[in-house]
């Protein structure tokens, strides 16, 4: 083939390519447009179908929920009433403590017994219902969750009474063995505490069997005044209500298939505390007061008595005297620099039974360059008040 012929063929090929190119592009573009239209139509149909499905599913869910709600309401009419404790959506330690320490002691015994009976009845009903659902292979998530929550609140409530309320008062006493409506207790240096005012006292039993209130810190016999005795009586009333709330709970637990030891020792622990503190309160008489010697004045007494007494009277007009027992300053450091210095002693007040010593601190704040400011009240001590001869 000569060059001329080759050029002729090449020109024809280029011409054909040029003529075909727009046709191919248009064809491709048309195909893409058709595909896009088809895809859009499919997408719209899918969206419509999905919305239709969602609406249908939502309607089914609403019908299902309505049926479940109706079923739950119908079921509630056949079950024992729901006590507020078991109706709590979640455990609240503060709620239980507030009830046990503030409201429980003021409830009539009949109300407390009714609350206990309603707790036991609902808990037992739930156990029977859960067992029936398991046997019949009924899987109802909402009902199961509701039942489990109620049972947990029941146990939370009694756990709080057993682990927090009573143990804060009773130390060194543990349940050892349950036998029906009786229990064997284990005693290891038992302490029966009670709080009155700002002080904590212990109901102490002597070798002779007499029970007295003792100061926890000083270990001396104390006499509780009317306001403190009233606080102790209120505490006894509260714990007696705990006994009523938990009476028979060990037997009940065994009846419903739970371990009796879970809460079974609670009424016996509470009763042990009540018996001891009640005996101390009955023996809280003026003739049992132990009068101690007046604290010895230290070498700082003479120099600072007038100033310390003026501070004491300004703080408490009932103060009749002070005793400073320090022989020197107690310097409190902050790092390598003094922060303040203290002296210690007692305010002396008097009531119809005699003179009372109350531990106090006086302080001077460090001002720098080896100098201290004026004497001021520095706070209370840690010992319990006591009568002096």
CSV table of C-alpha atoms in Angstrom, one decimal:
chain,number,residue,atom,x,y,z
A,1,UNK,CA,0.0,0.0,0.0
A,2,UNK,CA,1.4,3.4,-1.0
A,3,UNK,CA,1.5,6.4,1.1
A,4,UNK,CA,-1.4,8.1,-0.7
A,5,UNK,CA,-3.6,5.1,-0.1
A,6,UNK,CA,-2.6,5.0,3.7
A,7,UNK,CA,-3.4,8.7,4.0
A,8,UNK,CA,-6.8,8.2,2.4
A,9,UNK,CA,-7.6,5.3,4.8
A,10,UNK,CA,-6.4,7.3,7.8
A,11,UNK,CA,-8.5,10.4,6.8
A,12,UNK,CA,-11.5,8.2,6.5
A,13,UNK,CA,-11.0,6.7,9.9
A,14,UNK,CA,-10.6,10.1,11.6
A,15,UNK,CA,-13.7,11.4,9.8
A,16,UNK,CA,-15.7,8.4,10.9
A,17,UNK,CA,-14.4,8.8,14.5
A,18,UNK,CA,-15.4,12.5,14.4
A,19,UNK,CA,-18.8,11.7,13.2
A,20,UNK,CA,-19.4,8.9,15.6
A,21,UNK,CA,-18.1,10.6,18.8
A,22,UNK,CA,-21.2,12.8,19.5
A,23,UNK,CA,-23.5,9.9,18.8
A,24,UNK,CA,-21.7,7.7,21.3
A,25,UNK,CA,-21.6,10.5,24.0
A,26,UNK,CA,-25.3,11.2,23.5
A,27,UNK,CA,-26.1,7.6,23.8
A,28,UNK,CA,-24.0,7.3,27.0
A,29,UNK,CA,-25.6,10.5,28.4
A,30,UNK,CA,-29.1,9.2,27.6
A,31,UNK,CA,-28.3,5.9,29.3
A,32,UNK,CA,-27.1,7.7,32.4
A,33,UNK,CA,-30.2,9.9,32.5
A,34,UNK,CA,-32.5,6.9,32.1
A,35,UNK,CA,-30.6,5.1,34.9
A,36,UNK,CA,-30.8,8.1,37.1
A,37,UNK,CA,-34.6,8.4,36.4
A,38,UNK,CA,-35.0,4.7,37.2
A,39,UNK,CA,-32.9,5.0,40.4
A,40,UNK,CA,-34.8,8.1,41.5
A,41,UNK,CA,-38.1,6.2,40.9
A,42,UNK,CA,-36.8,3.2,42.8
A,43,UNK,CA,-35.5,5.5,45.7
A,44,UNK,CA,-38.9,7.3,45.9
A,45,UNK,CA,-40.7,4.0,46.0
A,46,UNK,CA,-38.3,2.7,48.6
A,47,UNK,CA,-38.7,5.8,50.8
A,48,UNK,CA,-42.5,5.6,50.4
A,49,UNK,CA,-42.3,1.8,51.3
A,50,UNK,CA,-40.0,2.5,54.2
A,51,UNK,CA,-42.3,5.2,55.6
A,52,UNK,CA,-45.3,3.0,55.1
A,53,UNK,CA,-43.4,0.2,56.9
A,54,UNK,CA,-42.3,2.5,59.7
A,55,UNK,CA,-45.9,3.8,60.2
A,56,UNK,CA,-47.2,0.2,60.2
A,57,UNK,CA,-44.4,-0.9,62.6
A,58,UNK,CA,-45.1,2.1,64.9
A,59,UNK,CA,-48.8,1.4,64.8
A,60,UNK,CA,-48.1,-2.3,65.7
A,61,UNK,CA,-45.8,-1.1,68.5
A,62,UNK,CA,-48.4,1.3,69.9
A,63,UNK,CA,-51.0,-1.5,69.7
A,64,UNK,CA,-48.6,-3.8,71.5
A,65,UNK,CA,-47.8,-1.3,74.2
A,66,UNK,CA,-51.4,-0.5,74.6
A,67,UNK,CA,-52.1,-4.2,75.0
A,68,UNK,CA,-49.2,-4.5,77.4
A,69,UNK,CA,-50.4,-1.5,79.4
A,70,UNK,CA,-53.9,-3.0,79.6
A,71,UNK,CA,-52.4,-6.3,80.6
A,72,UNK,CA,-50.3,-4.7,83.3
A,73,UNK,CA,-53.3,-2.8,84.6
A,74,UNK,CA,-55.4,-5.9,84.7
A,75,UNK,CA,-52.6,-7.8,86.4
A,76,UNK,CA,-52.3,-5.1,89.0
A,77,UNK,CA,-55.9,-5.5,90.1
A,78,UNK,CA,-55.1,-9.1,90.9
A,79,UNK,CA,-51.9,-8.5,92.9
A,80,UNK,CA,-51.4,-7.2,96.4
A,81,UNK,CA,-50.9,-3.4,96.5
A,82,UNK,CA,-47.5,-2.0,95.6
A,83,UNK,CA,-45.7,-0.5,98.7
A,84,UNK,CA,-44.0,2.8,98.0
A,85,UNK,CA,-40.6,1.3,98.9
A,86,UNK,CA,-40.9,-1.4,96.2
A,87,UNK,CA,-42.2,1.2,93.8
A,88,UNK,CA,-39.0,3.2,93.8
A,89,UNK,CA,-37.5,3.3,90.3
A,90,UNK,CA,-34.0,3.0,91.7
A,91,UNK,CA,-32.3,2.6,95.0
A,92,UNK,CA,-31.8,5.7,97.0
A,93,UNK,CA,-29.8,5.5,100.2
A,94,UNK,CA,-30.8,9.0,101.3
A,95,UNK,CA,-34.5,8.2,100.8
A,96,UNK,CA,-34.3,5.1,103.0
A,97,UNK,CA,-32.2,6.8,105.7
A,98,UNK,CA,-34.6,9.8,105.8
A,99,UNK,CA,-37.5,7.4,106.2
A,100,UNK,CA,-35.8,5.2,108.9
A,101,UNK,CA,-34.4,8.1,110.9
A,102,UNK,CA,-37.1,10.8,110.5
A,103,UNK,CA,-40.5,9.4,109.7
A,104,UNK,CA,-40.5,5.8,110.9
A,105,UNK,CA,-40.4,6.6,114.6
A,106,UNK,CA,-43.4,8.8,114.3
A,107,UNK,CA,-45.6,6.1,112.7
A,108,UNK,CA,-48.2,4.3,114.8
A,109,UNK,CA,-47.4,0.6,115.3
A,110,UNK,CA,-50.4,-0.5,113.3
A,111,UNK,CA,-49.1,1.5,110.3
A,112,UNK,CA,-45.7,-0.1,110.6
A,113,UNK,CA,-47.2,-3.6,110.8
A,114,UNK,CA,-49.4,-2.8,107.7
A,115,UNK,CA,-46.3,-1.7,105.8
A,116,UNK,CA,-44.4,-4.8,106.7
A,117,UNK,CA,-47.4,-7.0,105.7
A,118,UNK,CA,-47.7,-5.2,102.4
A,119,UNK,CA,-44.0,-5.6,101.6
A,120,UNK,CA,-44.1,-9.3,102.4
A,121,UNK,CA,-47.3,-9.9,100.4
A,122,UNK,CA,-46.1,-8.1,97.3
A,123,UNK,CA,-42.7,-9.8,97.4
A,124,UNK,CA,-44.3,-13.3,97.8
A,125,UNK,CA,-46.8,-12.5,95.0
A,126,UNK,CA,-43.9,-11.5,92.7
A,127,UNK,CA,-42.0,-14.7,93.5
A,128,UNK,CA,-45.0,-16.8,92.6
A,129,UNK,CA,-45.6,-14.9,89.3
A,130,UNK,CA,-42.0,-15.1,88.3
A,131,UNK,CA,-42.0,-18.9,88.9
A,132,UNK,CA,-45.3,-19.3,86.9
A,133,UNK,CA,-43.8,-17.3,84.0
A,134,UNK,CA,-40.7,-19.5,84.0
A,135,UNK,CA,-42.7,-22.7,84.0
A,136,UNK,CA,-45.0,-21.5,81.2
A,137,UNK,CA,-42.0,-20.2,79.3
A,138,UNK,CA,-43.6,-16.7,79.1
A,139,UNK,CA,-41.0,-14.1,78.1
A,140,UNK,CA,-42.4,-10.6,78.8
A,141,UNK,CA,-39.5,-8.2,79.1
A,142,UNK,CA,-41.4,-5.3,80.6
A,143,UNK,CA,-43.1,-7.5,83.2
A,144,UNK,CA,-39.8,-9.2,84.1
A,145,UNK,CA,-38.0,-5.9,84.5
A,146,UNK,CA,-40.8,-4.6,86.7
A,147,UNK,CA,-40.8,-7.6,88.9
A,148,UNK,CA,-37.0,-7.7,89.3
A,149,UNK,CA,-37.0,-4.0,90.2
A,150,UNK,CA,-39.6,-4.5,92.9
A,151,UNK,CA,-37.8,-7.4,94.4
A,152,UNK,CA,-34.5,-5.5,94.4
A,153,UNK,CA,-36.0,-2.5,96.2
A,154,UNK,CA,-37.4,-4.9,98.9
A,155,UNK,CA,-33.9,-6.3,99.5
A,156,UNK,CA,-32.3,-2.8,99.2
A,157,UNK,CA,-34.6,-1.6,102.0
A,158,UNK,CA,-33.9,-4.3,104.5
A,159,UNK,CA,-30.2,-4.3,103.6
A,160,UNK,CA,-30.1,-0.6,104.4
A,161,UNK,CA,-31.7,-1.2,107.8
A,162,UNK,CA,-29.4,-4.1,108.6
A,163,UNK,CA,-26.1,-2.7,107.3
A,164,UNK,CA,-26.4,1.0,107.9
A,165,UNK,CA,-29.1,2.0,110.5
A,166,UNK,CA,-28.6,-0.6,113.2
A,167,UNK,CA,-24.8,-1.3,112.8
A,168,UNK,CA,-24.1,2.4,113.4
A,169,UNK,CA,-25.6,1.9,116.9
A,170,UNK,CA,-24.5,-1.7,117.6
A,171,UNK,CA,-20.9,-2.9,117.3
A,172,UNK,CA,-19.3,-6.2,118.2
A,173,UNK,CA,-22.6,-8.2,118.0
A,174,UNK,CA,-23.3,-10.6,115.2
A,175,UNK,CA,-25.9,-13.2,114.4
A,176,UNK,CA,-24.6,-16.7,114.6
A,177,UNK,CA,-27.5,-19.1,114.1
A,178,UNK,CA,-31.2,-18.7,113.2
A,179,UNK,CA,-33.7,-21.2,114.6
A,180,UNK,CA,-37.3,-20.3,113.7
A,181,UNK,CA,-38.3,-17.3,115.7
A,182,UNK,CA,-35.1,-17.2,117.8
A,183,UNK,CA,-31.5,-16.5,117.1
A,184,UNK,CA,-28.1,-17.2,118.7
A,185,UNK,CA,-25.9,-14.1,118.8
A,186,UNK,CA,-22.1,-13.8,119.0
A,187,UNK,CA,-20.6,-11.1,121.2
A,188,UNK,CA,-17.1,-9.7,120.9
A,189,UNK,CA,-16.6,-6.6,123.1
A,190,UNK,CA,-20.1,-5.3,122.3
A,191,UNK,CA,-20.8,-1.6,122.2
A,192,UNK,CA,-24.3,-0.1,122.3
A,193,UNK,CA,-24.0,3.4,121.1
A,194,UNK,CA,-26.5,6.2,121.1
A,195,UNK,CA,-26.2,9.8,119.9
A,196,UNK,CA,-27.7,12.7,122.0
A,197,UNK,CA,-26.9,16.3,121.2
A,198,UNK,CA,-23.4,16.5,119.9
A,199,UNK,CA,-22.2,13.6,121.9
A,200,UNK,CA,-22.1,9.8,121.5
A,201,UNK,CA,-22.7,7.7,124.6
A,202,UNK,CA,-22.5,4.0,125.2
A,203,UNK,CA,-24.9,1.9,127.3
A,204,UNK,CA,-22.4,0.0,129.5
A,205,UNK,CA,-23.2,-3.1,131.6
A,206,UNK,CA,-21.3,-3.6,134.8
A,207,UNK,CA,-20.2,-6.9,136.2
A,208,UNK,CA,-23.1,-6.7,138.7
A,209,UNK,CA,-25.5,-6.3,135.7
A,210,UNK,CA,-26.3,-2.6,136.2
A,211,UNK,CA,-26.5,-0.6,133.0
A,212,UNK,CA,-25.4,3.0,132.8
A,213,UNK,CA,-24.6,5.6,130.1
A,214,UNK,CA,-20.9,6.2,129.7
A,215,UNK,CA,-19.0,8.7,127.6
A,216,UNK,CA,-17.4,7.1,124.6
A,217,UNK,CA,-14.3,9.2,124.8
A,218,UNK,CA,-13.7,9.6,128.5
A,219,UNK,CA,-15.1,6.3,129.6
A,220,UNK,CA,-16.8,7.9,132.6
A,221,UNK,CA,-20.4,7.5,133.8
A,222,UNK,CA,-22.6,10.3,132.6
A,223,UNK,CA,-26.1,11.6,133.4
A,224,UNK,CA,-28.2,12.6,130.4
A,225,UNK,CA,-30.3,15.7,131.0
A,226,UNK,CA,-34.0,15.9,129.9
A,227,UNK,CA,-33.3,17.0,126.3
A,228,UNK,CA,-30.7,14.3,125.8
A,229,UNK,CA,-32.8,11.6,127.4
A,230,UNK,CA,-35.7,12.6,125.1
A,231,UNK,CA,-33.4,12.1,122.0
A,232,UNK,CA,-32.4,8.7,123.3
A,233,UNK,CA,-36.1,7.8,123.8
A,234,UNK,CA,-36.8,8.9,120.2
A,235,UNK,CA,-34.0,6.6,119.0
A,236,UNK,CA,-35.4,3.7,121.0
A,237,UNK,CA,-38.8,4.3,119.4
A,238,UNK,CA,-37.3,4.3,115.9
A,239,UNK,CA,-35.4,1.0,116.4
A,240,UNK,CA,-38.5,-0.6,117.9
A,241,UNK,CA,-40.3,0.2,114.7
A,242,UNK,CA,-37.5,-1.5,112.8
A,243,UNK,CA,-38.1,-4.6,114.9
A,244,UNK,CA,-41.8,-4.5,113.9
A,245,UNK,CA,-40.9,-4.0,110.2
A,246,UNK,CA,-38.6,-7.0,110.2
A,247,UNK,CA,-40.3,-9.3,112.7
A,248,UNK,CA,-40.6,-12.8,111.2
A,249,UNK,CA,-38.6,-12.0,108.1
A,250,UNK,CA,-36.3,-15.0,108.5
A,251,UNK,CA,-39.3,-17.4,108.5
A,252,UNK,CA,-40.9,-15.5,105.6
A,253,UNK,CA,-37.7,-15.8,103.6
A,254,UNK,CA,-37.6,-19.6,104.1
A,255,UNK,CA,-41.3,-19.7,103.0
A,256,UNK,CA,-40.7,-18.0,99.7
A,257,UNK,CA,-37.4,-19.9,99.0
A,258,UNK,CA,-34.9,-17.3,100.0
A,259,UNK,CA,-32.0,-17.7,102.5
A,260,UNK,CA,-33.3,-16.8,106.0
A,261,UNK,CA,-29.9,-15.4,107.0
A,262,UNK,CA,-30.2,-12.6,104.3
A,263,UNK,CA,-32.2,-10.4,106.7
A,264,UNK,CA,-33.2,-12.8,109.5
A,265,UNK,CA,-30.9,-11.5,112.2
A,266,UNK,CA,-32.1,-7.9,111.8
A,267,UNK,CA,-35.0,-8.0,114.3
A,268,UNK,CA,-32.8,-9.7,116.9
A,269,UNK,CA,-29.9,-7.2,116.5
A,270,UNK,CA,-32.4,-4.3,116.8
A,271,UNK,CA,-34.0,-5.9,119.9
A,272,UNK,CA,-30.6,-6.5,121.5
A,273,UNK,CA,-29.8,-2.8,121.2
A,274,UNK,CA,-33.2,-1.6,122.4
A,275,UNK,CA,-33.0,-3.8,125.5
A,276,UNK,CA,-29.6,-2.5,126.5
A,277,UNK,CA,-30.2,1.2,125.8
A,278,UNK,CA,-33.7,1.1,127.4
A,279,UNK,CA,-32.1,-0.3,130.6
A,280,UNK,CA,-29.5,2.5,130.7
A,281,UNK,CA,-32.3,5.1,130.2
A,282,UNK,CA,-34.3,3.6,133.0
A,283,UNK,CA,-31.2,3.9,135.2
A,284,UNK,CA,-30.4,7.4,134.1
A,285,UNK,CA,-30.8,9.0,137.6
A,286,UNK,CA,-29.1,12.0,139.3
A,287,UNK,CA,-27.8,9.8,142.0
A,288,UNK,CA,-25.8,7.9,139.5
A,289,UNK,CA,-23.8,10.9,138.5
A,290,UNK,CA,-20.0,10.5,139.1
A,291,UNK,CA,-18.7,13.8,140.4
A,292,UNK,CA,-15.0,14.3,139.4
A,293,UNK,CA,-12.4,16.6,140.9
A,294,UNK,CA,-12.1,20.1,139.5
A,295,UNK,CA,-9.4,20.1,136.8
A,296,UNK,CA,-6.0,21.4,138.0
A,297,UNK,CA,-5.1,24.9,136.8
A,298,UNK,CA,-1.9,25.1,134.8
A,299,UNK,CA,0.8,27.8,134.9
A,300,UNK,CA,-0.9,29.7,132.1
A,301,UNK,CA,-4.1,30.1,134.2
A,302,UNK,CA,-3.2,33.1,136.3
A,303,UNK,CA,-2.0,35.2,133.3
A,304,UNK,CA,-4.8,34.5,130.9
A,305,UNK,CA,-7.8,33.7,133.2
A,306,UNK,CA,-9.5,37.2,133.0
A,307,UNK,CA,-9.1,37.4,129.2
A,308,UNK,CA,-10.3,33.8,128.7
A,309,UNK,CA,-13.3,34.3,131.0
A,310,UNK,CA,-14.4,37.4,129.1
A,311,UNK,CA,-14.2,35.4,125.9
A,312,UNK,CA,-16.2,32.5,127.5
A,313,UNK,CA,-18.9,34.7,128.8
A,314,UNK,CA,-19.3,36.4,125.4
A,315,UNK,CA,-19.7,33.0,123.8
A,316,UNK,CA,-22.0,31.6,126.6
A,317,UNK,CA,-23.5,33.9,129.2
A,318,UNK,CA,-24.1,30.9,131.5
A,319,UNK,CA,-20.4,30.5,132.1
A,320,UNK,CA,-19.4,31.2,135.7
A,321,UNK,CA,-15.7,30.5,135.6
A,322,UNK,CA,-12.9,29.0,133.5
A,323,UNK,CA,-9.9,26.8,134.2
A,324,UNK,CA,-6.8,26.9,132.0
A,325,UNK,CA,-5.0,23.7,132.4
A,326,UNK,CA,-2.0,24.4,130.0
A,327,UNK,CA,1.4,25.0,131.4
A,328,UNK,CA,2.7,26.4,128.1
A,329,UNK,CA,1.6,27.3,124.6
A,330,UNK,CA,0.9,24.6,122.0
A,331,UNK,CA,2.3,26.0,118.8
A,332,UNK,CA,0.6,24.8,115.6
A,333,UNK,CA,2.9,25.0,112.6
A,334,UNK,CA,2.1,25.4,108.9
A,335,UNK,CA,5.1,24.1,107.2
A,336,UNK,CA,8.1,25.7,109.0
A,337,UNK,CA,6.1,28.8,110.0
A,338,UNK,CA,3.8,29.1,113.1
A,339,UNK,CA,0.1,29.4,112.2
A,340,UNK,CA,-1.3,29.8,115.7
A,341,UNK,CA,-0.7,28.8,119.3
A,342,UNK,CA,-3.3,27.3,121.7
A,343,UNK,CA,-4.0,26.9,125.4
A,344,UNK,CA,-6.5,24.5,126.7
A,345,UNK,CA,-9.0,24.3,129.6
A,346,UNK,CA,-12.7,24.3,130.5
A,347,UNK,CA,-15.7,26.5,130.7
A,348,UNK,CA,-17.5,26.1,134.0
A,349,UNK,CA,-21.3,26.3,134.1
A,350,UNK,CA,-23.8,25.3,136.7
A,351,UNK,CA,-27.3,23.7,136.9
A,352,UNK,CA,-29.4,22.3,139.6
A,353,UNK,CA,-27.2,19.2,139.9
A,354,UNK,CA,-23.9,21.0,140.3
A,355,UNK,CA,-21.0,22.5,138.3
A,356,UNK,CA,-20.3,21.2,134.8
A,357,UNK,CA,-16.9,21.3,133.0
A,358,UNK,CA,-16.9,21.7,129.2
A,359,UNK,CA,-13.6,21.4,127.4
A,360,UNK,CA,-12.5,24.4,125.3
A,361,UNK,CA,-9.6,25.9,123.5
A,362,UNK,CA,-8.3,29.5,123.3
A,363,UNK,CA,-6.0,30.6,120.5
A,364,UNK,CA,-3.7,33.4,119.3
A,365,UNK,CA,-3.0,33.8,115.5
A,366,UNK,CA,0.6,34.3,114.4
A,367,UNK,CA,1.2,37.7,112.8
A,368,UNK,CA,4.8,37.4,111.8
A,369,UNK,CA,8.1,38.6,113.2
A,370,UNK,CA,7.6,36.4,116.3
A,371,UNK,CA,4.3,38.2,117.3
A,372,UNK,CA,0.8,36.9,118.0
A,373,UNK,CA,-2.6,38.5,117.9
A,374,UNK,CA,-5.2,38.8,120.7
A,375,UNK,CA,-6.5,35.7,122.5
A,376,UNK,CA,-9.7,34.3,120.9
A,377,UNK,CA,-12.0,31.4,121.2
A,378,UNK,CA,-10.4,28.4,119.5
A,379,UNK,CA,-13.1,25.8,119.4
A,380,UNK,CA,-14.3,22.8,121.5
A,381,UNK,CA,-12.5,19.9,122.9
A,382,UNK,CA,-13.2,16.2,122.3
A,383,UNK,CA,-14.1,15.0,125.8
A,384,UNK,CA,-17.7,14.7,127.2
A,385,UNK,CA,-18.9,17.3,129.7
A,386,UNK,CA,-18.7,16.1,133.3
A,387,UNK,CA,-19.8,17.2,136.8
A,388,UNK,CA,-17.3,18.3,139.4
A,389,UNK,CA,-17.4,18.3,143.1
